[in-house]
CSV table of C-alpha atoms in Angstrom, one decimal:
chain,number,residue,atom,x,y,z
A,29,UNK,CA,-0.2,0.3,0.0
A,30,UNK,CA,1.5,3.3,-0.9
A,31,UNK,CA,1.6,6.5,1.4
A,32,UNK,CA,-1.3,8.0,-0.6
A,33,UNK,CA,-3.6,5.1,-0.1
A,34,UNK,CA,-2.4,5.5,3.7
A,35,UNK,CA,-3.1,9.1,4.0
A,36,UNK,CA,-6.0,8.8,2.3
A,37,UNK,CA,-5.4,10.5,-1.1
A,38,UNK,CA,-6.8,8.6,-3.8
A,39,UNK,CA,-7.7,9.5,-7.4
A,40,UNK,CA,-11.7,9.8,-7.7
A,41,UNK,CA,-13.9,10.7,-10.3
A,42,UNK,CA,-13.4,14.4,-11.5
A,43,UNK,CA,-10.8,15.1,-8.8
A,44,UNK,CA,-7.2,15.1,-9.1
A,45,UNK,CA,-4.2,14.5,-6.8
A,46,UNK,CA,-3.6,18.1,-6.3
A,47,UNK,CA,-6.9,18.7,-4.8
A,48,UNK,CA,-6.9,16.3,-2.5
A,49,UNK,CA,-3.6,17.5,-1.2
A,50,UNK,CA,-5.3,20.6,0.0
A,51,UNK,CA,-8.1,18.6,1.9
A,52,UNK,CA,-5.5,15.9,3.6
A,53,UNK,CA,-3.4,19.4,4.7
A,54,UNK,CA,-6.7,20.6,6.0
A,55,UNK,CA,-7.2,17.7,8.0
A,56,UNK,CA,-4.2,16.0,9.1
A,57,UNK,CA,-1.7,19.1,9.1
A,58,UNK,CA,1.6,19.7,7.7
A,59,UNK,CA,3.8,17.0,8.2
A,60,UNK,CA,1.5,14.7,6.4
A,61,UNK,CA,0.5,17.4,3.4
A,62,UNK,CA,4.3,17.5,2.9
A,63,UNK,CA,4.8,14.0,3.0
A,64,UNK,CA,2.2,13.7,0.3
A,65,UNK,CA,3.9,16.2,-1.8
A,66,UNK,CA,6.7,14.4,-1.8
A,67,UNK,CA,5.0,10.9,-2.6
A,68,UNK,CA,3.2,13.1,-5.4
A,69,UNK,CA,6.7,14.1,-6.6
A,70,UNK,CA,8.4,10.6,-6.5
A,71,UNK,CA,5.8,8.8,-8.4
A,72,UNK,CA,5.4,11.3,-11.0
A,73,UNK,CA,2.2,12.1,-10.1
A,74,UNK,CA,0.8,15.4,-11.7
A,75,UNK,CA,-2.7,16.5,-12.2
A,76,UNK,CA,-4.1,18.9,-15.2
A,77,UNK,CA,-3.7,21.9,-13.0
A,78,UNK,CA,-0.4,22.6,-11.1
A,79,UNK,CA,-0.4,23.0,-7.1
A,80,UNK,CA,0.5,26.7,-7.6
A,81,UNK,CA,-2.1,27.4,-10.4
A,82,UNK,CA,-4.5,25.7,-7.9
A,83,UNK,CA,-3.5,28.1,-5.0
A,84,UNK,CA,-4.0,31.0,-7.0
A,85,UNK,CA,-7.6,29.7,-7.7
A,86,UNK,CA,-8.6,28.3,-4.5
A,87,UNK,CA,-6.5,30.9,-1.8
A,88,UNK,CA,-8.9,30.8,0.5
A,89,UNK,CA,-9.6,26.5,0.6
A,90,UNK,CA,-9.0,25.2,4.2
A,91,UNK,CA,-5.7,23.5,3.2
A,92,UNK,CA,-4.2,26.1,0.7
A,93,UNK,CA,-2.1,27.8,3.7
A,94,UNK,CA,-0.7,24.7,4.6
A,95,UNK,CA,0.2,23.6,1.2
A,96,UNK,CA,1.7,26.9,0.2
A,97,UNK,CA,4.2,26.7,3.2
A,98,UNK,CA,4.8,22.8,2.4
A,99,UNK,CA,5.7,24.4,-1.2
A,100,UNK,CA,7.9,26.8,0.2
A,101,UNK,CA,10.0,24.4,2.0
A,102,UNK,CA,10.2,21.9,-0.5
A,103,UNK,CA,11.6,24.5,-3.3
A,104,UNK,CA,14.8,24.1,-1.5
A,105,UNK,CA,14.6,20.7,0.4
A,106,UNK,CA,17.7,18.2,-0.2
A,107,UNK,CA,14.6,15.7,-1.5
A,108,UNK,CA,14.0,12.0,-0.8
A,109,UNK,CA,11.0,9.8,0.1
A,110,UNK,CA,9.1,9.4,3.4
A,111,UNK,CA,9.0,5.7,4.5
A,112,UNK,CA,7.7,6.0,8.0
A,113,UNK,CA,5.9,8.1,10.5
A,114,UNK,CA,8.7,8.3,12.4
A,115,UNK,CA,10.6,10.0,9.1
A,116,UNK,CA,7.6,12.6,8.9
A,117,UNK,CA,7.7,13.7,12.1
A,118,UNK,CA,11.7,14.1,12.1
A,119,UNK,CA,11.0,17.2,9.9
A,120,UNK,CA,9.2,19.0,12.0
A,121,UNK,CA,11.7,18.6,14.8
A,122,UNK,CA,14.9,19.6,12.7
A,123,UNK,CA,13.1,22.5,11.2
A,124,UNK,CA,11.9,23.8,15.1
A,125,UNK,CA,15.5,23.3,16.2
A,126,UNK,CA,17.5,25.0,13.0
A,127,UNK,CA,18.7,21.6,11.9
A,128,UNK,CA,19.4,21.6,8.0
A,129,UNK,CA,17.1,19.2,6.6
A,130,UNK,CA,19.0,15.6,5.0
A,131,UNK,CA,18.4,13.7,2.2
A,132,UNK,CA,15.9,11.0,3.0
A,133,UNK,CA,16.1,7.4,2.0
A,134,UNK,CA,19.3,8.2,0.1
A,135,UNK,CA,21.4,5.3,-1.5
A,136,UNK,CA,25.2,5.1,-1.1
A,137,UNK,CA,27.7,3.5,-2.7
A,138,UNK,CA,31.1,2.1,-1.0
A,139,UNK,CA,32.8,0.1,-3.2
A,140,UNK,CA,30.7,-2.4,-4.7
A,141,UNK,CA,28.3,-2.5,-1.8
A,142,UNK,CA,24.9,0.1,-2.0
A,143,UNK,CA,22.8,0.8,1.4
A,144,UNK,CA,20.1,2.9,1.8
A,145,UNK,CA,20.1,5.3,4.5
A,146,UNK,CA,17.2,7.0,6.5
A,147,UNK,CA,18.9,10.6,6.8
A,148,UNK,CA,22.2,11.6,5.1
A,149,UNK,CA,23.7,15.3,5.1
A,150,UNK,CA,26.7,15.0,2.3
A,151,UNK,CA,28.3,18.0,3.3
A,152,UNK,CA,28.8,17.3,7.2
A,153,UNK,CA,29.4,13.5,5.8
A,154,UNK,CA,26.9,12.5,8.5
A,155,UNK,CA,24.3,9.7,8.2
A,156,UNK,CA,21.3,9.2,10.4
A,157,UNK,CA,18.9,6.2,10.8
A,158,UNK,CA,15.3,6.4,12.6
A,159,UNK,CA,14.7,2.8,13.1
A,160,UNK,CA,12.7,1.1,15.9
A,161,UNK,CA,13.2,-2.7,16.7
A,162,UNK,CA,10.3,-3.6,14.2
A,163,UNK,CA,12.2,-2.4,11.5
A,164,UNK,CA,15.3,-4.1,12.0
A,165,UNK,CA,14.1,-6.8,14.8
A,166,UNK,CA,15.3,-9.9,13.4
A,167,UNK,CA,19.0,-11.1,13.6
A,168,UNK,CA,19.5,-11.3,9.9
A,169,UNK,CA,18.4,-7.2,10.3
A,170,UNK,CA,20.7,-6.5,13.1
A,171,UNK,CA,23.8,-8.0,11.2
A,172,UNK,CA,23.0,-6.2,7.9
A,173,UNK,CA,23.0,-2.8,9.7
A,174,UNK,CA,26.1,-3.9,11.5
A,175,UNK,CA,27.9,-4.8,8.6
A,176,UNK,CA,26.5,-1.8,6.8
A,177,UNK,CA,27.6,0.5,9.8
A,178,UNK,CA,30.9,-1.0,9.6
A,179,UNK,CA,31.6,-0.5,6.1
A,180,UNK,CA,30.6,3.1,6.3
A,181,UNK,CA,32.8,3.6,8.9
A,182,UNK,CA,36.0,2.1,7.2
A,183,UNK,CA,35.1,4.2,4.2
A,184,UNK,CA,34.9,7.0,6.1
A,185,UNK,CA,38.0,6.9,7.5
């Protein structure tokens, strides 16, 4: 199930994902609206009318101000796709503490290995993981994470 389905954005007859995002913003707030905008960009979902055009047409829609703030923030955002509610909640935390936003769920190549990391700040050469036990709670998952950590640490030196 995609993030769009989980957040209730579903294409309905005569409606577009862009308009649905206005409703989502009004009902579930800024973090959910931003996550949906990221997902729409990732999936290449574009409606017949752009979001900026809809904002001009419907500036008083109950979700318009939230969508406008999200679009402004995403303009300079390093990008990436949100995979979990914790990642969705992490971005407002960073903003509130004036910490630069990372590239989310970035793929890194180290030698012949490729790793996906939750948060990557390339300028600082910093990686952050936002996992709970359910994400990697198996022995195999734990070993895989430790192998990745060792490989990335060796490459850093």
